[in-house]
Amino acid sequence: MYPRMAPPAHARSSCLLTPLEKTNEAYALARSPAETASSQPSWQYGTDYISVMPTNLYGPNDNYHPTHSHVLPALIRRFHEAKEPANPVVNAG
């Protein structure tokens, strides 16, 4: 949704202004309606809805490192570790 060469702090106003990055085109097109669906009620009813999209899913080759992993794999690891008898608490990181 953001221009390929956009600065790291992406402004929402820069979305879809340039041709989409080919490697992320399907994701950008899928995300656009969700962004619109959450912003319209916010504008119309004065609420503050947002759309949450975990952009990195987990899988066999993902990174489950305790401190350097993506959010979903980190949560999976922490919940799994909390099931162990020696560690019955979810570590907040």
PDB file of N, CA, C and O in Angstrom, residues 18-63:
ATOM      1  N   THR A  18       1.442   5.458  -5.626  1.00  0.00           N
ATOM      2  CA  THR A  18       2.316   5.060  -6.729  1.00  0.00           C
ATOM      3  C   THR A  18       1.997   3.612  -7.094  1.00  0.00           C
ATOM      4  O   THR A  18       1.267   2.939  -6.372  1.00  0.00           O
ATOM      5  N   PRO A  19       2.548   3.130  -8.210  1.00  0.00           N
ATOM      6  CA  PRO A  19       2.319   1.712  -8.532  1.00  0.00           C
ATOM      7  C   PRO A  19       2.756   0.813  -7.373  1.00  0.00           C
ATOM      8  O   PRO A  19       3.720   1.107  -6.670  1.00  0.00           O
ATOM      9  N   LEU A  20       2.025  -0.256  -7.193  1.00  0.00           N
ATOM     10  CA  LEU A  20       2.303  -1.159  -6.080  1.00  0.00           C
ATOM     11  C   LEU A  20       3.567  -1.967  -6.322  1.00  0.00           C
ATOM     12  O   LEU A  20       3.907  -2.291  -7.454  1.00  0.00           O
ATOM     13  N   GLU A  21       4.245  -2.288  -5.253  1.00  0.00           N
ATOM     14  CA  GLU A  21       5.403  -3.183  -5.308  1.00  0.00           C
ATOM     15  C   GLU A  21       4.903  -4.563  -5.747  1.00  0.00           C
ATOM     16  O   GLU A  21       3.984  -5.117  -5.154  1.00  0.00           O
ATOM     17  N   LYS A  22       5.475  -5.095  -6.807  1.00  0.00           N
ATOM     18  CA  LYS A  22       4.965  -6.354  -7.383  1.00  0.00           C
ATOM     19  C   LYS A  22       4.978  -7.508  -6.388  1.00  0.00           C
ATOM     20  O   LYS A  22       4.083  -8.340  -6.386  1.00  0.00           O
ATOM     21  N   THR A  23       5.993  -7.568  -5.528  1.00  0.00           N
ATOM     22  CA  THR A  23       6.066  -8.685  -4.584  1.00  0.00           C
ATOM     23  C   THR A  23       5.018  -8.600  -3.481  1.00  0.00           C
ATOM     24  O   THR A  23       4.749  -9.578  -2.806  1.00  0.00           O
ATOM     25  N   ASN A  24       4.414  -7.423  -3.268  1.00  0.00           N
ATOM     26  CA  ASN A  24       3.412  -7.234  -2.215  1.00  0.00           C
ATOM     27  C   ASN A  24       2.060  -6.810  -2.769  1.00  0.00           C
ATOM     28  O   ASN A  24       1.178  -6.401  -2.014  1.00  0.00           O
ATOM     29  N   GLU A  25       1.898  -6.872  -4.061  1.00  0.00           N
ATOM     30  CA  GLU A  25       0.687  -6.355  -4.700  1.00  0.00           C
ATOM     31  C   GLU A  25      -0.583  -7.017  -4.173  1.00  0.00           C
ATOM     32  O   GLU A  25      -1.550  -6.330  -3.825  1.00  0.00           O
ATOM     33  N   ALA A  26      -0.606  -8.336  -4.077  1.00  0.00           N
ATOM     34  CA  ALA A  26      -1.811  -9.031  -3.597  1.00  0.00           C
ATOM     35  C   ALA A  26      -2.136  -8.630  -2.156  1.00  0.00           C
ATOM     36  O   ALA A  26      -3.298  -8.403  -1.811  1.00  0.00           O
ATOM     37  N   TYR A  27      -1.121  -8.548  -1.320  1.00  0.00           N
ATOM     38  CA  TYR A  27      -1.330  -8.138   0.063  1.00  0.00           C
ATOM     39  C   TYR A  27      -1.878  -6.714   0.137  1.00  0.00           C
ATOM     40  O   TYR A  27      -2.824  -6.429   0.869  1.00  0.00           O
ATOM     41  N   ALA A  28      -1.309  -5.814  -0.642  1.00  0.00           N
ATOM     42  CA  ALA A  28      -1.751  -4.414  -0.630  1.00  0.00           C
ATOM     43  C   ALA A  28      -3.200  -4.300  -1.084  1.00  0.00           C
ATOM     44  O   ALA A  28      -3.992  -3.558  -0.500  1.00  0.00           O
ATOM     45  N   LEU A  29      -3.553  -5.035  -2.128  1.00  0.00           N
ATOM     46  CA  LEU A  29      -4.933  -4.982  -2.628  1.00  0.00           C
ATOM     47  C   LEU A  29      -5.916  -5.596  -1.642  1.00  0.00           C
ATOM     48  O   LEU A  29      -7.050  -5.150  -1.526  1.00  0.00           O
ATOM     49  N   ALA A  30      -5.501  -6.601  -0.911  1.00  0.00           N
ATOM     50  CA  ALA A  30      -6.370  -7.203   0.103  1.00  0.00           C
ATOM     51  C   ALA A  30      -6.513  -6.294   1.323  1.00  0.00           C
ATOM     52  O   ALA A  30      -7.566  -6.237   1.947  1.00  0.00           O
ATOM     53  N   ARG A  31      -5.472  -5.585   1.650  1.00  0.00           N
ATOM     54  CA  ARG A  31      -5.489  -4.728   2.832  1.00  0.00           C
ATOM     55  C   ARG A  31      -6.301  -3.455   2.614  1.00  0.00           C
ATOM     56  O   ARG A  31      -6.926  -2.936   3.546  1.00  0.00           O
ATOM     57  N   SER A  32      -6.324  -2.946   1.413  1.00  0.00           N
ATOM     58  CA  SER A  32      -6.992  -1.687   1.124  1.00  0.00           C
ATOM     59  C   SER A  32      -8.470  -1.671   1.532  1.00  0.00           C
ATOM     60  O   SER A  32      -8.908  -0.734   2.207  1.00  0.00           O
ATOM     61  N   PRO A  33      -9.275  -2.685   1.165  1.00  0.00           N
ATOM     62  CA  PRO A  33     -10.680  -2.649   1.600  1.00  0.00           C
ATOM     63  C   PRO A  33     -10.839  -2.720   3.122  1.00  0.00           C
ATOM     64  O   PRO A  33     -11.732  -2.102   3.686  1.00  0.00           O
ATOM     65  N   ALA A  34      -9.950  -3.439   3.785  1.00  0.00           N
ATOM     66  CA  ALA A  34     -10.041  -3.520   5.244  1.00  0.00           C
ATOM     67  C   ALA A  34      -9.730  -2.171   5.884  1.00  0.00           C
ATOM     68  O   ALA A  34     -10.376  -1.778   6.855  1.00  0.00           O
ATOM     69  N   GLU A  35      -8.762  -1.471   5.345  1.00  0.00           N
ATOM     70  CA  GLU A  35      -8.451  -0.133   5.848  1.00  0.00           C
ATOM     71  C   GLU A  35      -9.653   0.797   5.662  1.00  0.00           C
ATOM     72  O   GLU A  35     -10.015   1.550   6.555  1.00  0.00           O
ATOM     73  N   THR A  36     -10.268   0.740   4.497  1.00  0.00           N
ATOM     74  CA  THR A  36     -11.433   1.575   4.215  1.00  0.00           C
ATOM     75  C   THR A  36     -12.595   1.192   5.124  1.00  0.00           C
ATOM     76  O   THR A  36     -13.282   2.064   5.667  1.00  0.00           O
ATOM     77  N   ALA A  37     -12.797  -0.096   5.318  1.00  0.00           N
ATOM     78  CA  ALA A  37     -13.909  -0.559   6.165  1.00  0.00           C
ATOM     79  C   ALA A  37     -13.759  -0.096   7.602  1.00  0.00           C
ATOM     80  O   ALA A  37     -14.748   0.147   8.286  1.00  0.00           O
ATOM     81  N   SER A  38     -12.543   0.048   8.082  1.00  0.00           N
ATOM     82  CA  SER A  38     -12.369   0.506   9.460  1.00  0.00           C
ATOM     83  C   SER A  38     -12.370   2.031   9.558  1.00  0.00           C
ATOM     84  O   SER A  38     -12.749   2.585  10.580  1.00  0.00           O
ATOM     85  N   SER A  39     -11.956   2.715   8.505  1.00  0.00           N
ATOM     86  CA  SER A  39     -11.880   4.174   8.600  1.00  0.00           C
ATOM     87  C   SER A  39     -13.235   4.844   8.396  1.00  0.00           C
ATOM     88  O   SER A  39     -13.487   5.900   8.976  1.00  0.00           O
ATOM     89  N   GLN A  40     -14.105   4.272   7.610  1.00  0.00           N
ATOM     90  CA  GLN A  40     -15.392   4.909   7.343  1.00  0.00           C
ATOM     91  C   GLN A  40     -16.265   5.042   8.590  1.00  0.00           C
ATOM     92  O   GLN A  40     -16.789   6.122   8.847  1.00  0.00           O
ATOM     93  N   PRO A  41     -16.449   3.976   9.398  1.00  0.00           N
ATOM     94  CA  PRO A  41     -17.242   4.184  10.629  1.00  0.00           C
ATOM     95  C   PRO A  41     -16.579   5.179  11.577  1.00  0.00           C
ATOM     96  O   PRO A  41     -17.260   5.914  12.279  1.00  0.00           O
ATOM     97  N   SER A  42     -15.257   5.197  11.601  1.00  0.00           N
ATOM     98  CA  SER A  42     -14.561   6.156  12.459  1.00  0.00           C
ATOM     99  C   SER A  42     -14.909   7.575  12.050  1.00  0.00           C
ATOM    100  O   SER A  42     -15.181   8.435  12.886  1.00  0.00           O
ATOM    101  N   TRP A  43     -14.870   7.824  10.759  1.00  0.00           N
ATOM    102  CA  TRP A  43     -15.186   9.161  10.244  1.00  0.00           C
ATOM    103  C   TRP A  43     -16.658   9.486  10.461  1.00  0.00           C
ATOM    104  O   TRP A  43     -17.015  10.554  10.939  1.00  0.00           O
ATOM    105  N   GLN A  44     -17.552   8.533  10.147  1.00  0.00           N
ATOM    106  CA  GLN A  44     -18.989   8.793  10.194  1.00  0.00           C
ATOM    107  C   GLN A  44     -19.514   8.925  11.618  1.00  0.00           C
ATOM    108  O   GLN A  44     -20.358   9.769  11.898  1.00  0.00           O
ATOM    109  N   TYR A  45     -19.019   8.093  12.542  1.00  0.00           N
ATOM    110  CA  TYR A  45     -19.571   8.065  13.894  1.00  0.00           C
ATOM    111  C   TYR A  45     -18.638   8.646  14.953  1.00  0.00           C
ATOM    112  O   TYR A  45     -18.938   8.608  16.137  1.00  0.00           O
ATOM    113  N   GLY A  46     -17.494   9.161  14.517  1.00  0.00           N
ATOM    114  CA  GLY A  46     -16.577   9.772  15.471  1.00  0.00           C
ATOM    115  C   GLY A  46     -15.907   8.764  16.387  1.00  0.00           C
ATOM    116  O   GLY A  46     -15.553   9.089  17.516  1.00  0.00           O
ATOM    117  N   THR A  47     -15.735   7.541  15.916  1.00  0.00           N
ATOM    118  CA  THR A  47     -15.060   6.520  16.707  1.00  0.00           C
ATOM    119  C   THR A  47     -13.607   6.427  16.259  1.00  0.00           C
ATOM    120  O   THR A  47     -13.174   7.167  15.382  1.00  0.00           O
ATOM    121  N   ASP A  48     -12.880   5.516  16.842  1.00  0.00           N
ATOM    122  CA  ASP A  48     -11.471   5.361  16.490  1.00  0.00           C
ATOM    123  C   ASP A  48     -11.174   3.895  16.179  1.00  0.00           C
ATOM    124  O   ASP A  48     -10.416   3.244  16.870  1.00  0.00           O
ATOM    125  N   TYR A  49     -11.814   3.360  15.141  1.00  0.00           N
ATOM    126  CA  TYR A  49     -11.576   1.983  14.740  1.00  0.00           C
ATOM    127  C   TYR A  49     -10.269   1.879  13.974  1.00  0.00           C
ATOM    128  O   TYR A  49      -9.888   2.806  13.257  1.00  0.00           O
ATOM    129  N   ILE A  50      -9.603   0.765  14.135  1.00  0.00           N
ATOM    130  CA  ILE A  50      -8.402   0.479  13.361  1.00  0.00           C
ATOM    131  C   ILE A  50      -8.509  -0.946  12.842  1.00  0.00           C
ATOM    132  O   ILE A  50      -9.302  -1.740  13.347  1.00  0.00           O
ATOM    133  N   SER A  51      -7.750  -1.249  11.832  1.00  0.00           N
ATOM    134  CA  SER A  51      -7.696  -2.631  11.358  1.00  0.00           C
ATOM    135  C   SER A  51      -6.331  -3.197  11.719  1.00  0.00           C
ATOM    136  O   SER A  51      -5.308  -2.563  11.500  1.00  0.00           O
ATOM    137  N   VAL A  52      -6.345  -4.364  12.317  1.00  0.00           N
ATOM    138  CA  VAL A  52      -5.106  -5.030  12.713  1.00  0.00           C
ATOM    139  C   VAL A  52      -4.852  -6.161  11.738  1.00  0.00           C
ATOM    140  O   VAL A  52      -5.716  -7.008  11.523  1.00  0.00           O
ATOM    141  N   MET A  53      -3.681  -6.146  11.145  1.00  0.00           N
ATOM    142  CA  MET A  53      -3.339  -7.176  10.168  1.00  0.00           C
ATOM    143  C   MET A  53      -1.965  -7.724  10.488  1.00  0.00           C
ATOM    144  O   MET A  53      -0.964  -7.054  10.243  1.00  0.00           O
ATOM    145  N   PRO A  54      -1.935  -8.897  11.068  1.00  0.00           N
ATOM    146  CA  PRO A  54      -0.617  -9.496  11.313  1.00  0.00           C
ATOM    147  C   PRO A  54       0.023  -9.850   9.975  1.00  0.00           C
ATOM    148  O   PRO A  54      -0.381 -10.798   9.322  1.00  0.00           O
ATOM    149  N   THR A  55       0.986  -9.077   9.569  1.00  0.00           N
ATOM    150  CA  THR A  55       1.552  -9.242   8.235  1.00  0.00           C
ATOM    151  C   THR A  55       2.527 -10.386   8.131  1.00  0.00           C
ATOM    152  O   THR A  55       2.952 -10.728   7.043  1.00  0.00           O
ATOM    153  N   ASN A  56       2.905 -10.951   9.242  1.00  0.00           N
ATOM    154  CA  ASN A  56       3.787 -12.104   9.164  1.00  0.00           C
ATOM    155  C   ASN A  56       3.138 -13.262   9.908  1.00  0.00           C
ATOM    156  O   ASN A  56       2.917 -13.206  11.096  1.00  0.00           O
ATOM    157  N   LEU A  57       2.788 -14.270   9.184  1.00  0.00           N
ATOM    158  CA  LEU A  57       2.217 -15.448   9.800  1.00  0.00           C
ATOM    159  C   LEU A  57       3.345 -16.383  10.198  1.00  0.00           C
ATOM    160  O   LEU A  57       4.479 -16.211   9.796  1.00  0.00           O
ATOM    161  N   TYR A  58       3.021 -17.355  10.988  1.00  0.00           N
ATOM    162  CA  TYR A  58       4.051 -18.268  11.447  1.00  0.00           C
ATOM    163  C   TYR A  58       4.008 -19.555  10.626  1.00  0.00           C
ATOM    164  O   TYR A  58       3.023 -19.875   9.971  1.00  0.00           O
ATOM    165  N   GLY A  59       5.073 -20.291  10.692  1.00  0.00           N
ATOM    166  CA  GLY A  59       5.149 -21.552   9.976  1.00  0.00           C
ATOM    167  C   GLY A  59       6.415 -22.287  10.323  1.00  0.00           C
ATOM    168  O   GLY A  59       7.202 -21.842  11.161  1.00  0.00           O
ATOM    169  N   PRO A  60       6.643 -23.407   9.675  1.00  0.00           N
ATOM    170  CA  PRO A  60       7.786 -24.256  10.013  1.00  0.00           C
ATOM    171  C   PRO A  60       9.137 -23.540   9.921  1.00  0.00           C
ATOM    172  O   PRO A  60      10.043 -23.835  10.672  1.00  0.00           O
ATOM    173  N   ASN A  61       9.293 -22.619   9.016  1.00  0.00           N
ATOM    174  CA  ASN A  61      10.582 -21.950   8.849  1.00  0.00           C
ATOM    175  C   ASN A  61      10.632 -20.563   9.471  1.00  0.00           C
ATOM    176  O   ASN A  61      11.530 -19.787   9.176  1.00  0.00           O
ATOM    177  N   ASP A  62       9.688 -20.243  10.320  1.00  0.00           N
ATOM    178  CA  ASP A  62       9.683 -18.921  10.935  1.00  0.00           C
ATOM    179  C   ASP A  62      10.718 -18.865  12.058  1.00  0.00           C
ATOM    180  O   ASP A  62      11.296 -19.872  12.445  1.00  0.00           O
ATOM    181  N   ASN A  63      10.898 -17.684  12.597  1.00  0.00           N
ATOM    182  CA  ASN A  63      11.878 -17.434  13.638  1.00  0.00           C
ATOM    183  C   ASN A  63      11.174 -17.433  14.987  1.00  0.00           C
ATOM    184  O   ASN A  63      10.352 -16.557  15.258  1.00  0.00           O
TER     185      ASN A  63
END
